[in-house]
PDB file of C-alpha atoms in Angstrom:
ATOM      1  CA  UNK A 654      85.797   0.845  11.703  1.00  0.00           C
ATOM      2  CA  UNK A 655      81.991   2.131  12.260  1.00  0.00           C
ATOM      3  CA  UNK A 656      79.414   0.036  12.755  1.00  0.00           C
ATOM      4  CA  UNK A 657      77.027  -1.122  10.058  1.00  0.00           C
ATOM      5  CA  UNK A 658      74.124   0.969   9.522  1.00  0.00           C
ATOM      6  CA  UNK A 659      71.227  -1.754   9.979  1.00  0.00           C
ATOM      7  CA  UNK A 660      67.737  -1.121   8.469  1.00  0.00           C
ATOM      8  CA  UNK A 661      64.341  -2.677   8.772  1.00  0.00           C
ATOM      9  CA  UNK A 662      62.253  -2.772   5.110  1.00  0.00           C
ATOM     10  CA  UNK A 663      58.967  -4.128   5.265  1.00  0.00           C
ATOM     11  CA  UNK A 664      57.319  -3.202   1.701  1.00  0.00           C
ATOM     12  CA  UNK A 665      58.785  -2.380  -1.991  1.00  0.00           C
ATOM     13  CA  UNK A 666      62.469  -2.279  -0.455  1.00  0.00           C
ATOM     14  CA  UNK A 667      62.295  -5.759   0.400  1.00  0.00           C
ATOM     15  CA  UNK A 668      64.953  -7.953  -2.152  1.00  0.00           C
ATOM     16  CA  UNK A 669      63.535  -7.511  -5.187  1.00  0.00           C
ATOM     17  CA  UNK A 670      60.858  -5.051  -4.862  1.00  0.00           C
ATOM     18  CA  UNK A 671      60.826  -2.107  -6.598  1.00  0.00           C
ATOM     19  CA  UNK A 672      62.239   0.652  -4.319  1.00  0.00           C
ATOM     20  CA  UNK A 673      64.932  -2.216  -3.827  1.00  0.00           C
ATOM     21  CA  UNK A 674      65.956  -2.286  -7.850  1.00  0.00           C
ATOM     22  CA  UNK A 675      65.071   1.586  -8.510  1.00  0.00           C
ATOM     23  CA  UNK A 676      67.861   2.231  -5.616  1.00  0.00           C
ATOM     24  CA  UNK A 677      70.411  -0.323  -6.227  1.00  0.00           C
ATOM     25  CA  UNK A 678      70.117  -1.611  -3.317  1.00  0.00           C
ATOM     26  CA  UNK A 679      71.452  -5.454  -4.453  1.00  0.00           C
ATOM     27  CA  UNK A 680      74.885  -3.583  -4.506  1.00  0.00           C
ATOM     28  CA  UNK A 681      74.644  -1.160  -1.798  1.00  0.00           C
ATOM     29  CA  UNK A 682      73.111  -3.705   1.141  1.00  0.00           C
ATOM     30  CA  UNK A 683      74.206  -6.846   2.788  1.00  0.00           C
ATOM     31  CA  UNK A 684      70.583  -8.856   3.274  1.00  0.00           C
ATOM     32  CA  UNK A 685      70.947 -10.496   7.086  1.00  0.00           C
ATOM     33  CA  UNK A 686      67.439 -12.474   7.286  1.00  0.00           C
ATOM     34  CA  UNK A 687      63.942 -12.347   7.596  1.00  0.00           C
ATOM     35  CA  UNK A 688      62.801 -10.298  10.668  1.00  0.00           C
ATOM     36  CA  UNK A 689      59.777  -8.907  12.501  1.00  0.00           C
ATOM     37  CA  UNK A 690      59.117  -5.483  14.691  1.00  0.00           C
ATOM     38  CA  UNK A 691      55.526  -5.164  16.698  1.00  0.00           C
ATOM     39  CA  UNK A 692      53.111  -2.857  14.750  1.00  0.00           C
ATOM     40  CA  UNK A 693      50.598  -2.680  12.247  1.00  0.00           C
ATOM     41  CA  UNK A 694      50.805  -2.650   8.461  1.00  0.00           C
ATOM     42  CA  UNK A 695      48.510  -0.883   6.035  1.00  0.00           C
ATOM     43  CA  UNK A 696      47.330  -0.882   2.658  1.00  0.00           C
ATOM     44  CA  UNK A 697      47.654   2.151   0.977  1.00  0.00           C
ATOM     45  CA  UNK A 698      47.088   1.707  -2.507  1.00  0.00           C
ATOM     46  CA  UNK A 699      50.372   0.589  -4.288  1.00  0.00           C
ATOM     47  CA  UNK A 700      52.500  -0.010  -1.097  1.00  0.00           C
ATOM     48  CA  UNK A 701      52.387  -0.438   2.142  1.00  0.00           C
ATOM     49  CA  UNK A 702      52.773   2.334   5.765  1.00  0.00           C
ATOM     50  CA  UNK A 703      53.860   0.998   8.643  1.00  0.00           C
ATOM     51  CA  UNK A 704      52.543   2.222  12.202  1.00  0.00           C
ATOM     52  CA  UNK A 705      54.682   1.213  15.300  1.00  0.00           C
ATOM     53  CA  UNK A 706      52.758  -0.322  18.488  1.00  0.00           C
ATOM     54  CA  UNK A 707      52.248  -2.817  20.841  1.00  0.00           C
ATOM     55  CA  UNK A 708      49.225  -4.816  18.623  1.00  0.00           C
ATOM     56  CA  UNK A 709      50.437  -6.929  16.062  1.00  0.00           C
ATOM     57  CA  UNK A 710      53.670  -8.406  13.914  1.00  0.00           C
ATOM     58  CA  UNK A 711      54.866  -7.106  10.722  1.00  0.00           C
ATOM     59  CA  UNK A 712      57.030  -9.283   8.831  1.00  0.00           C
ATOM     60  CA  UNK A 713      60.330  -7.876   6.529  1.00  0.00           C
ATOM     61  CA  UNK A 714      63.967  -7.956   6.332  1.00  0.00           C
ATOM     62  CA  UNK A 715      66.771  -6.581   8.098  1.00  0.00           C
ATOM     63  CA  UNK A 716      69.588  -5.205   5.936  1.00  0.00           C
ATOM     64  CA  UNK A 717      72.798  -3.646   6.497  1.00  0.00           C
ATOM     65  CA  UNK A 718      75.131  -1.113   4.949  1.00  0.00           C
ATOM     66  CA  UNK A 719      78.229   0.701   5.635  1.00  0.00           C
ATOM     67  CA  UNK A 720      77.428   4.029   3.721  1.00  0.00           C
ATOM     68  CA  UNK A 721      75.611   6.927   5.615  1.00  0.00           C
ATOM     69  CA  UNK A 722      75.078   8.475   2.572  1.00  0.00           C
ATOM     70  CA  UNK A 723      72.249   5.677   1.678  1.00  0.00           C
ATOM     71  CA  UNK A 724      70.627   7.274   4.072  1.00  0.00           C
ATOM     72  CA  UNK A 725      69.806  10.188   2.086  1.00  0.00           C
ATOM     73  CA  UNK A 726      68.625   8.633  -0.363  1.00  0.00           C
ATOM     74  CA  UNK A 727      66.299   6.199   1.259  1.00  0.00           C
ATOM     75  CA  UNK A 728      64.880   9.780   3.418  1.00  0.00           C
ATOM     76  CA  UNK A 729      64.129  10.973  -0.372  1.00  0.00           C
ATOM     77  CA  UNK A 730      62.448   7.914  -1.787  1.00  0.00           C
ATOM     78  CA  UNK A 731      60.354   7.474   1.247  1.00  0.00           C
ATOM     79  CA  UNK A 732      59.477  11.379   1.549  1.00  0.00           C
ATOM     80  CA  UNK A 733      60.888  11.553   4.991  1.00  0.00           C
ATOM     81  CA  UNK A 734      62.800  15.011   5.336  1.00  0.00           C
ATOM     82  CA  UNK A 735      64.548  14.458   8.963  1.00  0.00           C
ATOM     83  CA  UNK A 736      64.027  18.753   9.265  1.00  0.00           C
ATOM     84  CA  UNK A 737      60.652  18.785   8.376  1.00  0.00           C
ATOM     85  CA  UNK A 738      58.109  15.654   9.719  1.00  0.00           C
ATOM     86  CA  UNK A 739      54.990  17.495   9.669  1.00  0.00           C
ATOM     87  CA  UNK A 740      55.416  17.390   6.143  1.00  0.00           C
ATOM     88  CA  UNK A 741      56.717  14.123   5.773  1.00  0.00           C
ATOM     89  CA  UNK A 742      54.722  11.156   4.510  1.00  0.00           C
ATOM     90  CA  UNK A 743      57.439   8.498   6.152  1.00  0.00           C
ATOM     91  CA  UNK A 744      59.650   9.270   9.319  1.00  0.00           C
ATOM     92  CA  UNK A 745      63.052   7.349   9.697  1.00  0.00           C
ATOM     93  CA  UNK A 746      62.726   6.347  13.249  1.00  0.00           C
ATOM     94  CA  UNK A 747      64.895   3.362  15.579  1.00  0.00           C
ATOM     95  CA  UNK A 748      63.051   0.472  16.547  1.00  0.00           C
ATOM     96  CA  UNK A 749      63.134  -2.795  18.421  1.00  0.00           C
ATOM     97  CA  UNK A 750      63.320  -5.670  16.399  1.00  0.00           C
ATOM     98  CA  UNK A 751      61.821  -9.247  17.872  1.00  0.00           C
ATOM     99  CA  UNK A 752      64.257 -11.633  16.031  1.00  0.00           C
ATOM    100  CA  UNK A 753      67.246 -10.297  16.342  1.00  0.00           C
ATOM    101  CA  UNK A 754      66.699  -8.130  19.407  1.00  0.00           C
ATOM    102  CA  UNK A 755      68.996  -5.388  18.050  1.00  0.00           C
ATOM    103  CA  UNK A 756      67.992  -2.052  17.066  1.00  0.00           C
ATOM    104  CA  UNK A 757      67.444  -0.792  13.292  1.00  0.00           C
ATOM    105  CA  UNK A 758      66.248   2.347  11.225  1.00  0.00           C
ATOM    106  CA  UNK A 759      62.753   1.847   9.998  1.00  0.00           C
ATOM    107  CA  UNK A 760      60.202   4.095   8.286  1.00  0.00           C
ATOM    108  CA  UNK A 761      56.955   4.585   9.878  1.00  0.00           C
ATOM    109  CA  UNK A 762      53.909   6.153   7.836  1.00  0.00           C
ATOM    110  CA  UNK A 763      53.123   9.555   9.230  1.00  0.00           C
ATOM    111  CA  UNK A 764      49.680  10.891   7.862  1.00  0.00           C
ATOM    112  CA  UNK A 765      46.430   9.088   9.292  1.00  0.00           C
ATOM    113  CA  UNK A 766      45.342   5.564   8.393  1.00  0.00           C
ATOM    114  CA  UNK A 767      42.065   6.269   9.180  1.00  0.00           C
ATOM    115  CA  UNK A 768      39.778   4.004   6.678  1.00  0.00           C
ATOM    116  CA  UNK A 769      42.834   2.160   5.354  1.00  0.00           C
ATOM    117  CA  UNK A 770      42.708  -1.387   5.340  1.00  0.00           C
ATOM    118  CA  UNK A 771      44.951  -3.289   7.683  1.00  0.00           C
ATOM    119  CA  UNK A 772      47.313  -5.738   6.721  1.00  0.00           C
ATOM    120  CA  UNK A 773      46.173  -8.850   8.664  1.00  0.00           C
ATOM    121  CA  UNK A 774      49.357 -10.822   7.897  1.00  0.00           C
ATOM    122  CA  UNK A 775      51.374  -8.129   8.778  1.00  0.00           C
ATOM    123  CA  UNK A 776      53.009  -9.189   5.560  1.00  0.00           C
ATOM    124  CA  UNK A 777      53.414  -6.851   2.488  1.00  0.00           C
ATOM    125  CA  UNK A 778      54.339  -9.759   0.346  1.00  0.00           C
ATOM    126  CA  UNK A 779      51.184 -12.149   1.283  1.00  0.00           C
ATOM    127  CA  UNK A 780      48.542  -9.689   1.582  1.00  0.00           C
TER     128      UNK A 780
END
């Protein structure tokens, strides 16, 4: 048996956001907790872009799934083609997670966040 695929969401995938309901994801993911990764969240209008670093928590949830084919479809409604980044708006990249200490797919926000407002809360969902 493979191991599950585990993901960190942070923004409108979260349970009941609405990347979460336009993908299904309430049948396709198995919701394991609350969780945190170091970086910095930013406000970009109607959702949020992550930015990986040592300054700062953001705050989401750690799901997992069984189906690499989710995959796919996550890449597509993020706009993260794994052959292409420069053109990418998201990149699906592995991170360190503080709870749990394991490791999980995450998508971090690949154009400039110059002028964007930072997240102090590092939380989408109390911003």
């Amino acid at each position: 048996m493979n191991d599950p695929i585990l993901l960190f969401v942070y923004g409108l995938l979260m349970s009941g956001g609405s990347g979460f309901r336009a993908l299904g994801l309430e049948t396709k993911v198995r919701r394991l907790g609350p969780e945190r990764l170091s970086g910095r969240l930013y406000h970009l209008g109607h959702y949020p872009g992550l930015i990986i670093g040592r300054h700062g928590l953001v705050h989401g949830e750690l799901f997992s799934f069984s189906d690499p084919a989710l995959l796919d479809a996550l890449d597509a409604y993020e706009l993260a083609d794994p052959d292409n980044s420069t053109r990418s708006e998201y990149r699906r990249i592995e991170v360190d997670l503080l709870v749990s200490g394991r490791r999980a797919w995450t998508y971090e926000y690949n154009r400039s966040v110059k002028n964007r407002p930072i997240i102090a809360t590092g939380n989408w969902r109390a911003r």
